[in-house]
Coordinates of C-alpha atoms in Angstrom, one line a residue:
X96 CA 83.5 115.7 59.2
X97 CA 85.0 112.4 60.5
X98 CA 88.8 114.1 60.9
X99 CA 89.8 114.9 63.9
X100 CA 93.4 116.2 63.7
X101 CA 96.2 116.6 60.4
X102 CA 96.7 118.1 57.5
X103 CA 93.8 118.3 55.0
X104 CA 94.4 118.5 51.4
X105 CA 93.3 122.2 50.8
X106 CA 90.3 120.4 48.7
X107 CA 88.8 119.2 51.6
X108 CA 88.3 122.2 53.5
X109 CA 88.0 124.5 50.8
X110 CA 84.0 124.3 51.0
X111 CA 83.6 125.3 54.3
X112 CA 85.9 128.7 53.8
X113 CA 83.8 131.6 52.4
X114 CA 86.6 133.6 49.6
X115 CA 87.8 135.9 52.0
X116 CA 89.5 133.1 53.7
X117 CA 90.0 130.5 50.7
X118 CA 92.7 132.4 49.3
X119 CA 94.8 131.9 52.3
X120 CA 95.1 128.2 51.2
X121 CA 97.3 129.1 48.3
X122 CA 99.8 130.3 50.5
X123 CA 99.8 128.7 53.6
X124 CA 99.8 125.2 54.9
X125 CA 96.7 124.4 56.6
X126 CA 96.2 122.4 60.4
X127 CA 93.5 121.8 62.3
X128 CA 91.9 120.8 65.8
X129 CA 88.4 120.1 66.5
X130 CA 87.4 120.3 70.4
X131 CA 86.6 116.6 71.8
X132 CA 82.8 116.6 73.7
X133 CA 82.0 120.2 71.2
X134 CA 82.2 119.2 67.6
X135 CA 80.3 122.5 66.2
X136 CA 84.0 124.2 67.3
X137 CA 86.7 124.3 64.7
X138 CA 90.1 125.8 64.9
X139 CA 91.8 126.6 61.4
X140 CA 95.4 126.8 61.6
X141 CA 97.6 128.5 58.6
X142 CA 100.9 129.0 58.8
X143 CA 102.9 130.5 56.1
X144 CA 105.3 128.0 53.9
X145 CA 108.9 127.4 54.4
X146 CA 109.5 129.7 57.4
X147 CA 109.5 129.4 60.8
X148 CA 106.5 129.9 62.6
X149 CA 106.1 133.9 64.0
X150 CA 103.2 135.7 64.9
X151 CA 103.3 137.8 61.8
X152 CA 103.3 135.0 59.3
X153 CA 100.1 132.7 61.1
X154 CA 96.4 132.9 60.8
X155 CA 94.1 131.1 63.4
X156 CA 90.6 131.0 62.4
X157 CA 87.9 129.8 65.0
X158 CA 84.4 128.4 63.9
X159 CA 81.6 127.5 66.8
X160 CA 79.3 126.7 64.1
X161 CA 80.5 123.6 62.5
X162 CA 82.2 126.0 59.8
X163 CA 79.5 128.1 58.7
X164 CA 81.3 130.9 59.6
X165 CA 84.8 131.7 61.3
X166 CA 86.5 134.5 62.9
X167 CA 90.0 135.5 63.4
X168 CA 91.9 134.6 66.7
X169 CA 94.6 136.7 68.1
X170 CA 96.0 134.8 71.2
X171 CA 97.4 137.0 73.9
X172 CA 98.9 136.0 77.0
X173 CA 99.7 139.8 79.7
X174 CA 98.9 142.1 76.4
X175 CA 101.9 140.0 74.6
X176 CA 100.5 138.3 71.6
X177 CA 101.5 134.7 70.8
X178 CA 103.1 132.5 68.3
X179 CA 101.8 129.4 67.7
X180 CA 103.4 126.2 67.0
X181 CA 100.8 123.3 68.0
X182 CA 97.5 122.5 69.3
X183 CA 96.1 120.0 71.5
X184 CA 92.5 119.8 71.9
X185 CA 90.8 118.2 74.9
X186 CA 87.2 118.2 76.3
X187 CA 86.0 121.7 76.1
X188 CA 89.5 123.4 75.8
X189 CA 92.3 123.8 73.7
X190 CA 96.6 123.5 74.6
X191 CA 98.7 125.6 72.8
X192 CA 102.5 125.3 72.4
X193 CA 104.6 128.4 71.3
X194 CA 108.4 127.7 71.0
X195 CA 108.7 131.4 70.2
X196 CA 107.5 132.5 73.3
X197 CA 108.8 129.7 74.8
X198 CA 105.2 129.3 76.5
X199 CA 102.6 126.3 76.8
X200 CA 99.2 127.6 77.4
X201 CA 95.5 126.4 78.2
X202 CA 92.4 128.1 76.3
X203 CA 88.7 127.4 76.8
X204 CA 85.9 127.9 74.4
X205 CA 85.6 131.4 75.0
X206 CA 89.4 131.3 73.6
X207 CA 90.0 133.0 77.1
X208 CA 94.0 131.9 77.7
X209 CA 93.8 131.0 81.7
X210 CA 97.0 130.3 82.5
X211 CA 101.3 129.8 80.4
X212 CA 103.8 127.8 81.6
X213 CA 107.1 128.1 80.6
X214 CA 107.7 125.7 77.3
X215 CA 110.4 122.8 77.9
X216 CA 112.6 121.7 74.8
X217 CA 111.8 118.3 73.8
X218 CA 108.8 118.2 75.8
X219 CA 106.2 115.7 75.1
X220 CA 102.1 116.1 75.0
X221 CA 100.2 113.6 75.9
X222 CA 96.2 113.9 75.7
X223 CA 94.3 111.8 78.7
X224 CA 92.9 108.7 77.2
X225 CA 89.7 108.4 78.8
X226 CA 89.3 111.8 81.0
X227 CA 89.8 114.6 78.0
X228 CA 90.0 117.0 80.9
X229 CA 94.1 117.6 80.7
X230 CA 97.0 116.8 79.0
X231 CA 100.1 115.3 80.8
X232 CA 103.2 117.1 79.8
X233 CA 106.5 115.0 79.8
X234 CA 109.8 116.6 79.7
X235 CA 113.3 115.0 79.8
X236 CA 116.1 117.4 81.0
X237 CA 120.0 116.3 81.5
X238 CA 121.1 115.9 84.8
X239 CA 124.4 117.4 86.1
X240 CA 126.1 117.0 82.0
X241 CA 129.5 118.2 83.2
X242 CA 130.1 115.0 85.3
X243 CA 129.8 111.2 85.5
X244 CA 126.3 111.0 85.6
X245 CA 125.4 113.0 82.3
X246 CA 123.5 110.1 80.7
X247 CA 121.1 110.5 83.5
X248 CA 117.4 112.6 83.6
X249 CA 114.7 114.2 85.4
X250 CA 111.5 113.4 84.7
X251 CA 108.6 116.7 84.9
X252 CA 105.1 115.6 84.4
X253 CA 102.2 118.6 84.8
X254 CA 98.9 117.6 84.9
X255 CA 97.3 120.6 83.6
X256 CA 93.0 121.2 84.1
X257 CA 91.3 124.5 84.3
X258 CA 93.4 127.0 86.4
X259 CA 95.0 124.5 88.1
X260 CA 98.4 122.5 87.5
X261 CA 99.8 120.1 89.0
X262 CA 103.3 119.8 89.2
X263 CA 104.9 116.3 89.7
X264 CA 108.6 115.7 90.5
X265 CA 110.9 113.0 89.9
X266 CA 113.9 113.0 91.4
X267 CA 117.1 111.6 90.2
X268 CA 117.4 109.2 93.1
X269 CA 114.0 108.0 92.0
X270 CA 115.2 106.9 88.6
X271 CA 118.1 104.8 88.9
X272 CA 117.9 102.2 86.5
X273 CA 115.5 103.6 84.1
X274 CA 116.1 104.6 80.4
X275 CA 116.8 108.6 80.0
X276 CA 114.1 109.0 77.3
X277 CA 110.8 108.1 77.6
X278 CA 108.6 110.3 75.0
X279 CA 106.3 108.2 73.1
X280 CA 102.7 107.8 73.9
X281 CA 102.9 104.1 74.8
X282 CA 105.1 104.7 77.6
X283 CA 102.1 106.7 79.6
X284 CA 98.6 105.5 80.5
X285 CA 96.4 106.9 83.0
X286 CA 93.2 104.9 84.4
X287 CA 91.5 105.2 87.4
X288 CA 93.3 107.9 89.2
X289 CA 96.2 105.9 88.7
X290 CA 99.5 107.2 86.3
X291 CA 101.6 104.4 85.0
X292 CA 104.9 104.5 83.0
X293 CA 106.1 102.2 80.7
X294 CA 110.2 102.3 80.9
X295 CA 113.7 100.2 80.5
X296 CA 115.3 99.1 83.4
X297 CA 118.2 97.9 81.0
X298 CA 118.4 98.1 77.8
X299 CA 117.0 94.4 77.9
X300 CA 114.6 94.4 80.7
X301 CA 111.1 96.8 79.9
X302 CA 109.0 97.5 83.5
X303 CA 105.3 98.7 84.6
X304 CA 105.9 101.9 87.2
X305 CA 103.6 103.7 89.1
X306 CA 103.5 107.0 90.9
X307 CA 101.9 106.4 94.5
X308 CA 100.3 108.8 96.9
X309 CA 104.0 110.5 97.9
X310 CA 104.2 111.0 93.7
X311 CA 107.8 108.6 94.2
X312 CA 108.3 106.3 91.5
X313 CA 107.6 102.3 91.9
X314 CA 108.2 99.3 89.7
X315 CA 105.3 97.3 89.4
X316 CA 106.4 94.1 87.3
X317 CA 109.6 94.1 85.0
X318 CA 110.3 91.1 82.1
X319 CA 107.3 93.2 80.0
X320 CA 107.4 91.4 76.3
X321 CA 109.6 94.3 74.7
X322 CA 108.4 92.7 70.9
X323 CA 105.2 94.0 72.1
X324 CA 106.0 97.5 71.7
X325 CA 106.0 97.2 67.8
X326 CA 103.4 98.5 65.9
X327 CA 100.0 98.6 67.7
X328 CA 100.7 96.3 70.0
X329 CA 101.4 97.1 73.6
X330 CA 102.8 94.6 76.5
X331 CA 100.1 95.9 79.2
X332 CA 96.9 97.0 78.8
X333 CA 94.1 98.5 81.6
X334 CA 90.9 97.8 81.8
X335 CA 89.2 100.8 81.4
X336 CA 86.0 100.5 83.2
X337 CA 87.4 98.4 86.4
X338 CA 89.9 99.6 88.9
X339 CA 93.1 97.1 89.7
X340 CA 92.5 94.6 86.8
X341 CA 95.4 95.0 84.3
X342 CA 96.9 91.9 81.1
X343 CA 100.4 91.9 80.5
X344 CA 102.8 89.8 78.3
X345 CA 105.5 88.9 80.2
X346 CA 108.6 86.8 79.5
X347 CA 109.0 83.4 81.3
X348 CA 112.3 82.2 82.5
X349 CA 112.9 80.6 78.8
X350 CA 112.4 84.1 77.3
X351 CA 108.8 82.6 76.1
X352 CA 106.0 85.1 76.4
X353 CA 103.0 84.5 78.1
X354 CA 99.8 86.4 79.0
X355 CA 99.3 87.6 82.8
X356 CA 96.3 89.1 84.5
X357 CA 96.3 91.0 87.6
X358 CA 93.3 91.7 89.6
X359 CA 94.6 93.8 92.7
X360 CA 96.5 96.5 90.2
X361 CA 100.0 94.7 90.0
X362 CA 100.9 93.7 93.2
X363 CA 100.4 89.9 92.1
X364 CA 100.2 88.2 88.3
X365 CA 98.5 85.0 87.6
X366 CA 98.7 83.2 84.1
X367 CA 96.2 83.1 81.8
X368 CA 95.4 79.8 81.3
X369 CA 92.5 77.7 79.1
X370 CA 92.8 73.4 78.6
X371 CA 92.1 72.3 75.4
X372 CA 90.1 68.8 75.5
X373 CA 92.4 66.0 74.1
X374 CA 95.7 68.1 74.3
X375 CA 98.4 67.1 77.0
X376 CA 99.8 70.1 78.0
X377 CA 101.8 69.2 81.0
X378 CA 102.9 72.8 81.7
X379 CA 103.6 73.3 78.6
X380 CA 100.7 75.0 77.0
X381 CA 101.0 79.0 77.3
X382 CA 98.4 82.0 76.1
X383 CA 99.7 85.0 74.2
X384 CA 97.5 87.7 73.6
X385 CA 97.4 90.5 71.3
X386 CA 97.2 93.5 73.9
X387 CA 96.8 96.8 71.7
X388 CA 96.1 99.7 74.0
X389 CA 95.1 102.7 71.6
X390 CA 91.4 104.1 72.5
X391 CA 89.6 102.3 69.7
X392 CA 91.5 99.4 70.7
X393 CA 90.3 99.6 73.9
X394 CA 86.7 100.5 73.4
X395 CA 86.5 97.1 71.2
X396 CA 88.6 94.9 73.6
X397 CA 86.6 95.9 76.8
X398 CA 82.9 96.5 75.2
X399 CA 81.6 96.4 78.7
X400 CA 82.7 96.1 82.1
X401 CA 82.4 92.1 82.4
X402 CA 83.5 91.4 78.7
X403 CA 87.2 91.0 77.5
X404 CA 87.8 90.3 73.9
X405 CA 91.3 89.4 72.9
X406 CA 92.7 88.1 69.0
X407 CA 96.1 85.8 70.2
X408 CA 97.7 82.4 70.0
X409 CA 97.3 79.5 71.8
X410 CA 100.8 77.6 72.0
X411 CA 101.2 73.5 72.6
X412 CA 104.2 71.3 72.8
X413 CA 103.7 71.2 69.0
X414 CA 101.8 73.7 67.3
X415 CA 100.7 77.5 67.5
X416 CA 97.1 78.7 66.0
X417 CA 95.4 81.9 66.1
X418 CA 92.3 82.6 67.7
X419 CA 89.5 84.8 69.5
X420 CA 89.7 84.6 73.5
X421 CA 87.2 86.5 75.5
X422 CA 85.7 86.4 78.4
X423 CA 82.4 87.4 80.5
X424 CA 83.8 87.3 83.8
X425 CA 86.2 90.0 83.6
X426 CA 89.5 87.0 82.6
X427 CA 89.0 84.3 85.0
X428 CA 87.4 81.9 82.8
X429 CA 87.8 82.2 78.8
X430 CA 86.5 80.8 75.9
X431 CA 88.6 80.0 72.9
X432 CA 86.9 80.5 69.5
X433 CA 87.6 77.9 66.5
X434 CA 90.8 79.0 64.5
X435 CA 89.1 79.0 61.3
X436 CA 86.9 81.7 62.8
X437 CA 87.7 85.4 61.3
X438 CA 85.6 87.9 62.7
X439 CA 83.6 88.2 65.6
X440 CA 81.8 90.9 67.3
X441 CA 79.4 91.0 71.3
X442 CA 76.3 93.3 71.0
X443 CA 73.2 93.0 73.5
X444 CA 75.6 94.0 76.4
X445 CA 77.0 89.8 75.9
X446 CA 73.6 88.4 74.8
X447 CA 74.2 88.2 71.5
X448 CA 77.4 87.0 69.6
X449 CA 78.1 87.2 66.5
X450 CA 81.0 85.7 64.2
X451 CA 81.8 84.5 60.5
X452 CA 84.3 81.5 59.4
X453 CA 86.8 80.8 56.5
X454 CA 84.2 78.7 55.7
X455 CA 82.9 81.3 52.6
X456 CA 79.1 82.3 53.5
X457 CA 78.8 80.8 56.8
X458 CA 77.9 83.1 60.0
X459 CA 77.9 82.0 63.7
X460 CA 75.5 83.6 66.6
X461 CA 74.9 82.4 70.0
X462 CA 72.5 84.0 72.5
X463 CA 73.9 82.3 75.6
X464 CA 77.7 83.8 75.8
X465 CA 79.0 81.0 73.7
X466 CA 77.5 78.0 76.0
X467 CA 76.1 77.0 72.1
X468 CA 76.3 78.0 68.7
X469 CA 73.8 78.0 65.8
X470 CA 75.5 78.7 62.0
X471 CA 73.6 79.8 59.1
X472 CA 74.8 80.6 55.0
X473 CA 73.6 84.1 53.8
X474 CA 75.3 85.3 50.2
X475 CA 78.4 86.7 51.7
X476 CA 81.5 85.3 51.1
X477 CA 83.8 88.2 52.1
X478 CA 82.5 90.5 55.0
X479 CA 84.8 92.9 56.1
X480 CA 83.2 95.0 58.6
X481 CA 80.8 94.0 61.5
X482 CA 79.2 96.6 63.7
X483 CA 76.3 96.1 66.4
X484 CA 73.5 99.1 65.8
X485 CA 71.5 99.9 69.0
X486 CA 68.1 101.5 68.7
X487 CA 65.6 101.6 71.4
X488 CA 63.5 98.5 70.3
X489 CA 65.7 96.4 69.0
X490 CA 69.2 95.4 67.6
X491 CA 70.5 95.3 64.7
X492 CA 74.2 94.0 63.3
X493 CA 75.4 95.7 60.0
X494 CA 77.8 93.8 58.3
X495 CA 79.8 95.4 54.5
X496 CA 81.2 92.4 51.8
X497 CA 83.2 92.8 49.3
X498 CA 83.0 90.9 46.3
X499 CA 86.7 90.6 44.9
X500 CA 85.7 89.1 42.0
X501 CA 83.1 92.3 41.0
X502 CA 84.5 94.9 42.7
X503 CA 81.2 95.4 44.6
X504 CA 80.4 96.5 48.4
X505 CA 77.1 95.3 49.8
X506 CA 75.6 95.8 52.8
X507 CA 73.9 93.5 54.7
X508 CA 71.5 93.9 58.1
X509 CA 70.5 91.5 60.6
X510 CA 68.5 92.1 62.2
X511 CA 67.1 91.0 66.0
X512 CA 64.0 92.5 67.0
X513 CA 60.2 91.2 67.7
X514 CA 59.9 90.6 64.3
X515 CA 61.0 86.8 63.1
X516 CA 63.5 87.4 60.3
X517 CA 64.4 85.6 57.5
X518 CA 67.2 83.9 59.1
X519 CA 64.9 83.3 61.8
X520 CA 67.2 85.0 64.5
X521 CA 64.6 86.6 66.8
X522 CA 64.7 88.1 70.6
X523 CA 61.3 88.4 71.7
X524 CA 61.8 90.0 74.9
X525 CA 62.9 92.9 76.9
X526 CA 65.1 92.5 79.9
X527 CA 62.8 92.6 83.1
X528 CA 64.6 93.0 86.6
X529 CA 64.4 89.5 87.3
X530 CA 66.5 88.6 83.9
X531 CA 69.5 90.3 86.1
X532 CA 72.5 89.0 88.0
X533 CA 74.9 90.9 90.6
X534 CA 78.4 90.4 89.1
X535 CA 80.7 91.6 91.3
X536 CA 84.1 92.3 90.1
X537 CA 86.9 89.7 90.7
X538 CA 89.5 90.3 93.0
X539 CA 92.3 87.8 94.2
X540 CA 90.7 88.0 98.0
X541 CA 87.0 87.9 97.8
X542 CA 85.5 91.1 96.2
X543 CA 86.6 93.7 98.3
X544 CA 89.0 95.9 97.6
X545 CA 90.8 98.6 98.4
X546 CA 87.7 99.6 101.0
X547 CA 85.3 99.0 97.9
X548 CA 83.2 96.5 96.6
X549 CA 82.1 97.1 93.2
X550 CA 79.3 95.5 90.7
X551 CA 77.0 95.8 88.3
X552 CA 73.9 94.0 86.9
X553 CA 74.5 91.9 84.4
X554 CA 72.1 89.9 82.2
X555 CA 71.7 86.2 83.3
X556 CA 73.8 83.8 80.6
X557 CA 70.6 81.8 79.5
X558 CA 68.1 84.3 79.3
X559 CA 67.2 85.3 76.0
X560 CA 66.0 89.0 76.1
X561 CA 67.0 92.7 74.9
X562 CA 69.1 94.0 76.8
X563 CA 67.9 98.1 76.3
X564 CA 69.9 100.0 79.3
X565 CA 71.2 103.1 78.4
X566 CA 73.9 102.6 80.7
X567 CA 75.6 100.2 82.6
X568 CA 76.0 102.3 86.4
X569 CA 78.3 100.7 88.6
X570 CA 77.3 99.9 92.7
X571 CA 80.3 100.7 94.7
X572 CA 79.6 99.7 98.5
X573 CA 82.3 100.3 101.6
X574 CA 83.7 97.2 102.8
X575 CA 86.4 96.5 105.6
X576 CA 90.2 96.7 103.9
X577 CA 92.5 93.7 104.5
X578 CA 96.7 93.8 104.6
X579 CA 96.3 92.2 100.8
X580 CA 94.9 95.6 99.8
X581 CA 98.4 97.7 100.4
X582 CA 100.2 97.6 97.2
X583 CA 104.1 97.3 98.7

């Protein structure tokens, strides 16, 4: 089933409950988890209508055969049984919240309960992005309420995995300046070992923190683009496969945002730039990108360690247009895609790109990371889906169009393989060792850093072959630090 969390209609999961079960559906509400890396384990959630949730009036059903059959859960925690309120699945285990019990607990796929911790009011639960090991647990409390400083907070954070937790401290010397609430998702990332928190230092100023190796709080860069919280959008985003290298959208001394990368993880920004042939810029040319940090987001902004792929504008003296910007050396140099293009999609680890125009039937495709283009028309005036298909031999794009006009979906496959096609898009060839380059990933101060250099093989920009890697391993080598490498 391709939900992973909510609240079916009972229609939807009325299939998979044999009658015994189906009738509960009439009078309860119905929630449900699946765990992440184990999809063949279900966990049914009913809780009877209008009333607060108590352990006599909830179900928990528990399937670990993809629903074929379910048994009844009965969480205990010292021979007490528990109330319910909310699940969290991650990895191979499942958090459970119980405001009843006033207890936050971690249960693995034997629904053996490890470990509670004492439940926080207005606590916040936060599932890892990346590492689905443990959940970060955010809780705001008032600090000292009877006296002048009543508006200000502690912040807990427990990092929670197997029997362990973690228990982080923030102190309230630590967070002068900062905003007392910070609950929503956006304002927490984790990558690479590293935990970052997105926070006001006035109600006007939004700053990058970090937590360093004594767990104290430390700004990283303030003047974050606080527009870029709306919607989808976020005003930093981490690259998820390479340690350090962060984008921002910061706000220039004429309250203009611009995009910033960062290659030693904060401790200097550098601006994004790109020169247009024919257009003066004098200084006054400026890249905004459209950072969105969700995990889908992520997984199609970052498709592999060397490639960035960003939608943004590109502002002149005069004019502002919308484009594609990416890049195959991590963001030092990028290439800005016509405005007229709409969509546009990287398969063959970079070797192949693939995009389609306003222009109504008109596709794109270069093989050499955009160095040149070939177009072609196919009978498509309106595709709105692109998605690279890997197999073992080959590679194929699947593209969906929609004909307005007839209501009518059709799908569409091009395909490049060993075979010549009809479009006559063909890659003959399967990467060989020789077709590979050592990129090594860009610091500001050579390529060491932090007592690592890191790279991986790439494929060579003008060879034309398949690239058909399972995987991408990184080579991570010892090397000497220097002074840059200290953060503060």
């Amino acid at each position: 089933m391709p939900f992973d969390s909510g609240n079916p209609s009972p229609k939807s999961i009325r299939n998979f409950l044999n009658p015994k079960f189906q009738e509960y559906l009439e009078k309860y509400n119905l929630r449900y988890k699946f765990w992440k890396d184990a999809p063949n384990y279900w966990l049914l959630f009913f809780y009877e209508k209008k009333t607060e949730s108590t352990v006599s009036n909830q179900i928990l059903l528990v399937s670990k055969d993809g629903g074929v059959s379910f048994n009844r859960w009965r969480p205990t925690y010292n021979e007490k049984p528990l109330s319910v309120d909310k699940f969290f699945a991650a990895k191979s285990a499942v958090f459970g919240l119980s405001e009843v019990n006033q207890t936050f607990f971690y249960a693995d796929k034997d629904l053996n309960i490890f470990f509670a911790q004492r439940y926080d009011e207005n606590e916040s639960i936060i599932l890892s992005n990346f590492d689905l090991a443990y959940v970060i647990k955010i809780v705001v409390k008032e600090f000292d309420p009877l006296n002048k400083n009543r508006d200000k907070r502690i912040l807990y954070m427990e990092i929670s995995t197997k029997r362990m937790t973690k228990i982080i401290r923030l102190h309230i010397s630590e967070m002068q300046g900062i905003m007392p609430k910070i609950n929503k998702f956006y304002d927490y990332f984790y990558f690479h070992g590293n935990h970052y928190i997105l926070a006001k230092k006035n109600p006007s100023m939004l700053c990058l923190y970090t937590l360093n190796q004594y767990n104290h709080l430390t700004q990283i860069v303030c003047n974050l683009s606080i527009s870029d919280l709306e919607g989808d959008r976020c005003p930093v985003v981490f690259n998820p496969h390479l340690p350090g290298v962060i984008y921002a959208n910061l706000k220039n001394w004429n309250d203009k945002t611009r995009s910033y990368i960062s290659l030693d993880n904060g401790k200097s920004f550098k601006a994004i730039e790109y020169k247009l042939k024919n257009i003066e810029c004098h200084d006054q040319c400026r890249i905004e990108l459209d950072l969105k940090c969700s995990t889908a987001s992520l997984q199609n902004q970052f498709p592999e360690p060397w490639i960035v792929k960003f939608r943004g504008k590109f502002h002149t003296k005069r004019s502002v247009s919308c484009h594609y910007f990416f890049s195959f050396d991590a963001g030092i140099k990028w290439i800005i895609l016509n405005s007229n293009i709409k969509k546009m999609i990287i398969g063959n680890r970079g070797g192949l790109m693939f995009a389609t125009q306003s222009t109504p039937g008109r596709i794109w495709y270069s093989y050499n990371e955009g160095w040149s283009w070939h177009f072609t028309y196919v009978y498509a005036h309106n595709i709105i889906f692109m998605e690279p298909l890997s197999y073992p031999d080959n590679l194929v794009i699947t593209a969906i169009n929609y004909d307005m006009r007839t209501n009518i979906y059709s799908l569409f496959l091009f395909n490049f393989s060993n075979v010549l096609s009809s479009l006559a898009l063909m890659i003959d060839k399967t990467c060989k060792f020789n077709d590979f380059e050592r990129w090594y990933v860009p610091r500001f101060y050579g390529d060491c850093f932090r007592g690592q250099d890191i790279s991986y093989l790439k494929k060579e920009q003008f060879v034309m072959c398949y690239d058909n890697r399972k995987e991408v391993i990184a080579s991570i080598k010892p090397c000497p630090c220097s002074i840059e490498d200290f953060q503060w």
